[in-house]
Amino acid sequence: MNASLLVFRLKMALAIIAILLLGGAFTYGLMWYLTGGSISGIAMVTSLVVMAFFLTLFQWLIGPYVINVMYRAHEVKPDDPTYGWVYDMVADVARANGFKDTPRVFIADVPFPNAFAYGSPVAGKRVAITLPLLRILKPSELKAVLGHEIGHLRHRDVEVLMAVGLIPTVIYWLGWSLWWGG
């Protein structure tokens, strides 16, 4: 890894930490103000943040299995007689993007064209392609789509969106508890 990339990643990590700390301080200050300095208000915010974190973590860990069921996705292996070529294409694109291991490849049996990247630490990195997309794209176009999806995995977009998704989740539960809690 070159030095400029390391510096960039360090700056990004520090920026994220700063945003989280400032957001937490703002939230605690706001709750302190809204509850008149009540410790129960601070405890409520803390419990909401912890609950939102664990619900999001649970969703992230089991999400790939739920997606497979919803999309009727089945895994493609390299020796698959029908879709083995898709696996090979994903392996080529992944290797070109610096992946040591090929993401797991799935074919989704749904009526609309789509491709997506998903995964978790438990399920591993995954790429899914729907059957209509396989029918309408040329191999060169499919390779471009797969490159886009592999890019999502390379840049950890699943993890970033999970972390960003915590913000509206916490705000929702905070609003819900304030609405019903008086």
mmCIF file of C-alpha atoms in Angstrom:
data_model
loop_
_atom_site.group_PDB
_atom_site.id
_atom_site.type_symbol
_atom_site.label_atom_id
_atom_site.label_comp_id
_atom_site.label_asym_id
_atom_site.label_seq_id
_atom_site.Cartn_x
_atom_site.Cartn_y
_atom_site.Cartn_z
ATOM 1 C CA MET A 1 0.000 0.000 0.000
ATOM 2 C CA ASN A 2 1.482 3.349 -0.968
ATOM 3 C CA ALA A 3 1.931 6.178 1.517
ATOM 4 C CA SER A 4 -0.653 8.537 -0.004
ATOM 5 C CA LEU A 5 -3.381 5.877 0.199
ATOM 6 C CA LEU A 6 -2.464 5.164 3.815
ATOM 7 C CA VAL A 7 -2.601 8.884 4.658
ATOM 8 C CA PHE A 8 -5.971 9.177 2.893
ATOM 9 C CA ARG A 9 -7.416 6.237 4.829
ATOM 10 C CA LEU A 10 -6.100 7.622 8.108
ATOM 11 C CA LYS A 11 -7.666 11.017 7.392
ATOM 12 C CA MET A 12 -10.978 9.362 6.496
ATOM 13 C CA ALA A 13 -10.947 7.302 9.701
ATOM 14 C CA LEU A 14 -10.204 10.397 11.785
ATOM 15 C CA ALA A 15 -12.959 12.350 10.020
ATOM 16 C CA ILE A 16 -15.472 9.585 10.725
ATOM 17 C CA ILE A 17 -14.433 9.437 14.384
ATOM 18 C CA ALA A 18 -14.729 13.225 14.671
ATOM 19 C CA ILE A 19 -18.195 13.205 13.074
ATOM 20 C CA LEU A 20 -19.369 10.441 15.405
ATOM 21 C CA LEU A 21 -18.016 12.208 18.479
ATOM 22 C CA LEU A 22 -19.518 15.557 17.484
ATOM 23 C CA GLY A 23 -22.830 13.906 16.605
ATOM 24 C CA GLY A 24 -22.879 12.091 19.926
ATOM 25 C CA ALA A 25 -22.028 15.259 21.850
ATOM 26 C CA PHE A 26 -24.722 17.196 19.989
ATOM 27 C CA THR A 27 -27.302 14.479 20.643
ATOM 28 C CA TYR A 28 -26.463 14.315 24.331
ATOM 29 C CA GLY A 29 -26.573 18.108 24.581
ATOM 30 C CA LEU A 30 -29.914 18.235 22.805
ATOM 31 C CA MET A 31 -31.355 15.535 25.058
ATOM 32 C CA TRP A 32 -29.981 17.277 28.127
ATOM 33 C CA TYR A 33 -31.741 20.462 27.011
ATOM 34 C CA LEU A 34 -35.018 18.758 26.022
ATOM 35 C CA THR A 35 -35.261 16.750 29.238
ATOM 36 C CA GLY A 36 -34.208 19.598 31.510
ATOM 37 C CA GLY A 37 -30.988 17.880 32.532
ATOM 38 C CA SER A 38 -32.674 14.612 33.383
ATOM 39 C CA ILE A 39 -30.426 11.585 33.629
ATOM 40 C CA SER A 40 -33.298 9.430 32.361
ATOM 41 C CA GLY A 41 -33.217 11.330 29.048
ATOM 42 C CA ILE A 42 -29.514 10.620 28.633
ATOM 43 C CA ALA A 43 -30.097 6.967 29.525
ATOM 44 C CA MET A 44 -32.885 6.818 26.960
ATOM 45 C CA VAL A 45 -30.643 8.191 24.197
ATOM 46 C CA THR A 46 -27.866 5.783 25.140
ATOM 47 C CA SER A 47 -30.200 2.807 25.096
ATOM 48 C CA LEU A 48 -31.659 3.890 21.729
ATOM 49 C CA VAL A 49 -28.201 4.204 20.175
ATOM 50 C CA VAL A 50 -27.148 0.814 21.537
ATOM 51 C CA MET A 51 -30.407 -0.793 20.369
ATOM 52 C CA ALA A 52 -30.088 0.754 16.892
ATOM 53 C CA PHE A 53 -26.479 -0.407 16.656
ATOM 54 C CA PHE A 54 -27.306 -4.008 17.542
ATOM 55 C CA LEU A 55 -30.389 -4.133 15.302
ATOM 56 C CA THR A 56 -28.344 -2.807 12.381
ATOM 57 C CA LEU A 57 -25.512 -5.229 13.126
ATOM 58 C CA PHE A 58 -27.954 -8.145 13.260
ATOM 59 C CA GLN A 59 -29.561 -7.022 9.993
ATOM 60 C CA TRP A 60 -26.136 -6.757 8.353
ATOM 61 C CA LEU A 61 -25.092 -10.228 9.490
ATOM 62 C CA ILE A 62 -28.243 -12.062 8.376
ATOM 63 C CA GLY A 63 -29.103 -9.783 5.442
ATOM 64 C CA PRO A 64 -27.364 -11.854 2.735
ATOM 65 C CA TYR A 65 -29.380 -14.935 3.683
ATOM 66 C CA VAL A 66 -32.625 -12.945 3.599
ATOM 67 C CA ILE A 67 -31.693 -11.465 0.203
ATOM 68 C CA ASN A 68 -31.030 -14.942 -1.192
ATOM 69 C CA VAL A 69 -34.482 -16.105 -0.118
ATOM 70 C CA MET A 70 -36.268 -12.978 -1.373
ATOM 71 C CA TYR A 71 -34.523 -13.026 -4.756
ATOM 72 C CA ARG A 72 -34.616 -16.821 -5.099
ATOM 73 C CA ALA A 73 -30.874 -16.699 -5.662
ATOM 74 C CA HIS A 74 -28.784 -19.806 -6.138
ATOM 75 C CA GLU A 75 -25.025 -19.928 -5.983
ATOM 76 C CA VAL A 76 -22.987 -20.466 -9.129
ATOM 77 C CA LYS A 77 -19.881 -22.627 -8.853
ATOM 78 C CA PRO A 78 -16.996 -22.629 -11.365
ATOM 79 C CA ASP A 79 -18.031 -26.034 -12.708
ATOM 80 C CA ASP A 80 -21.688 -25.042 -13.278
ATOM 81 C CA PRO A 81 -22.570 -26.192 -16.828
ATOM 82 C CA THR A 82 -25.014 -23.338 -17.459
ATOM 83 C CA TYR A 83 -23.588 -20.333 -15.626
ATOM 84 C CA GLY A 84 -19.964 -21.288 -14.996
ATOM 85 C CA TRP A 85 -18.932 -18.624 -17.507
ATOM 86 C CA VAL A 86 -20.513 -15.965 -15.239
ATOM 87 C CA TYR A 87 -18.407 -17.208 -12.333
ATOM 88 C CA ASP A 88 -15.291 -17.028 -14.523
ATOM 89 C CA MET A 89 -16.155 -13.473 -15.562
ATOM 90 C CA VAL A 90 -16.634 -12.405 -11.924
ATOM 91 C CA ALA A 91 -13.320 -14.071 -11.014
ATOM 92 C CA ASP A 92 -11.519 -12.185 -13.817
ATOM 93 C CA VAL A 93 -13.007 -8.832 -12.828
ATOM 94 C CA ALA A 94 -12.313 -9.456 -9.128
ATOM 95 C CA ARG A 95 -8.705 -10.398 -9.842
ATOM 96 C CA ALA A 96 -8.281 -7.250 -11.969
ATOM 97 C CA ASN A 97 -9.551 -5.231 -8.992
ATOM 98 C CA GLY A 98 -7.050 -6.732 -6.569
ATOM 99 C CA PHE A 99 -9.214 -9.365 -4.893
ATOM 100 C CA LYS A 100 -7.347 -12.446 -3.723
ATOM 101 C CA ASP A 101 -10.537 -14.488 -3.420
ATOM 102 C CA THR A 102 -13.445 -14.440 -5.836
ATOM 103 C CA PRO A 103 -16.699 -13.169 -4.314
ATOM 104 C CA ARG A 104 -19.477 -15.734 -4.214
ATOM 105 C CA VAL A 105 -21.618 -15.497 -7.347
ATOM 106 C CA PHE A 106 -25.399 -15.853 -7.335
ATOM 107 C CA ILE A 107 -28.041 -15.936 -10.044
ATOM 108 C CA ALA A 108 -31.330 -14.381 -8.911
ATOM 109 C CA ASP A 109 -34.565 -15.682 -10.393
ATOM 110 C CA VAL A 110 -36.673 -12.509 -10.482
ATOM 111 C CA PRO A 111 -38.510 -10.883 -13.415
ATOM 112 C CA PHE A 112 -36.518 -7.639 -13.609
ATOM 113 C CA PRO A 113 -32.938 -6.927 -14.744
ATOM 114 C CA ASN A 114 -30.575 -6.046 -11.920
ATOM 115 C CA ALA A 115 -27.182 -6.775 -10.444
ATOM 116 C CA PHE A 116 -26.036 -6.019 -6.928
ATOM 117 C CA ALA A 117 -23.236 -6.523 -4.459
ATOM 118 C CA TYR A 118 -23.915 -7.534 -0.887
ATOM 119 C CA GLY A 119 -22.446 -9.509 1.964
ATOM 120 C CA SER A 120 -21.376 -9.586 5.577
ATOM 121 C CA PRO A 121 -18.464 -10.931 7.612
ATOM 122 C CA VAL A 122 -20.465 -14.116 8.201
ATOM 123 C CA ALA A 123 -21.722 -14.660 4.633
ATOM 124 C CA GLY A 124 -18.718 -13.257 2.785
ATOM 125 C CA LYS A 125 -18.692 -10.959 -0.229
ATOM 126 C CA ARG A 126 -21.326 -11.724 -2.845
ATOM 127 C CA VAL A 127 -22.383 -10.562 -6.291
ATOM 128 C CA ALA A 128 -25.807 -11.376 -7.736
ATOM 129 C CA ILE A 129 -27.034 -11.086 -11.303
ATOM 130 C CA THR A 130 -30.660 -11.555 -12.302
ATOM 131 C CA LEU A 131 -31.671 -13.807 -15.185
ATOM 132 C CA PRO A 132 -33.221 -10.994 -17.284
ATOM 133 C CA LEU A 133 -29.961 -9.048 -17.081
ATOM 134 C CA LEU A 134 -28.035 -12.068 -18.330
ATOM 135 C CA ARG A 135 -30.442 -12.324 -21.268
ATOM 136 C CA ILE A 136 -30.304 -8.681 -22.399
ATOM 137 C CA LEU A 137 -26.622 -7.778 -21.953
ATOM 138 C CA LYS A 138 -23.732 -8.613 -24.225
ATOM 139 C CA PRO A 139 -20.738 -10.200 -22.458
ATOM 140 C CA SER A 140 -18.755 -6.935 -22.630
ATOM 141 C CA GLU A 141 -21.670 -5.024 -21.074
ATOM 142 C CA LEU A 142 -22.088 -7.648 -18.368
ATOM 143 C CA LYS A 143 -18.385 -7.377 -17.582
ATOM 144 C CA ALA A 144 -18.800 -3.609 -17.106
ATOM 145 C CA VAL A 145 -21.787 -4.140 -14.792
ATOM 146 C CA LEU A 146 -19.826 -6.713 -12.793
ATOM 147 C CA GLY A 147 -16.916 -4.276 -12.569
ATOM 148 C CA HIS A 148 -19.285 -1.729 -11.070
ATOM 149 C CA GLU A 149 -20.592 -4.235 -8.519
ATOM 150 C CA ILE A 150 -17.091 -5.463 -7.625
ATOM 151 C CA GLY A 151 -16.189 -1.800 -7.119
ATOM 152 C CA HIS A 152 -18.886 -1.605 -4.441
ATOM 153 C CA LEU A 153 -17.260 -4.541 -2.648
ATOM 154 C CA ARG A 154 -13.772 -3.107 -3.045
ATOM 155 C CA HIS A 155 -14.800 0.253 -1.598
ATOM 156 C CA ARG A 156 -16.769 -1.386 1.230
ATOM 157 C CA ASP A 157 -19.985 0.377 0.293
ATOM 158 C CA VAL A 158 -22.091 -2.210 2.143
ATOM 159 C CA GLU A 159 -20.339 -1.364 5.404
ATOM 160 C CA VAL A 160 -20.458 2.391 4.754
ATOM 161 C CA LEU A 161 -24.190 2.324 4.042
ATOM 162 C CA MET A 162 -24.786 0.246 7.157
ATOM 163 C CA ALA A 163 -22.933 2.809 9.271
ATOM 164 C CA VAL A 164 -24.716 5.747 7.638
ATOM 165 C CA GLY A 165 -28.035 3.930 8.093
ATOM 166 C CA LEU A 166 -27.557 4.105 11.854
ATOM 167 C CA ILE A 167 -28.246 7.851 11.784
ATOM 168 C CA PRO A 168 -31.867 7.727 10.543
ATOM 169 C CA THR A 169 -32.499 4.632 12.662
ATOM 170 C CA VAL A 170 -31.440 6.435 15.834
ATOM 171 C CA ILE A 171 -33.417 9.541 14.849
ATOM 172 C CA TYR A 172 -36.527 7.434 14.179
ATOM 173 C CA TRP A 173 -36.346 5.634 17.517
ATOM 174 C CA LEU A 174 -35.588 8.877 19.321
ATOM 175 C CA GLY A 175 -38.632 10.542 17.748
ATOM 176 C CA TRP A 176 -40.795 7.506 18.446
ATOM 177 C CA SER A 177 -39.784 7.405 22.108
ATOM 178 C CA LEU A 178 -40.260 11.158 22.526
ATOM 179 C CA TRP A 179 -43.681 10.980 20.854
ATOM 180 C CA TRP A 180 -44.956 8.104 22.969
ATOM 181 C CA GLY A 181 -42.954 8.862 26.097
ATOM 182 C CA GLY A 182 -44.269 12.385 26.502
#
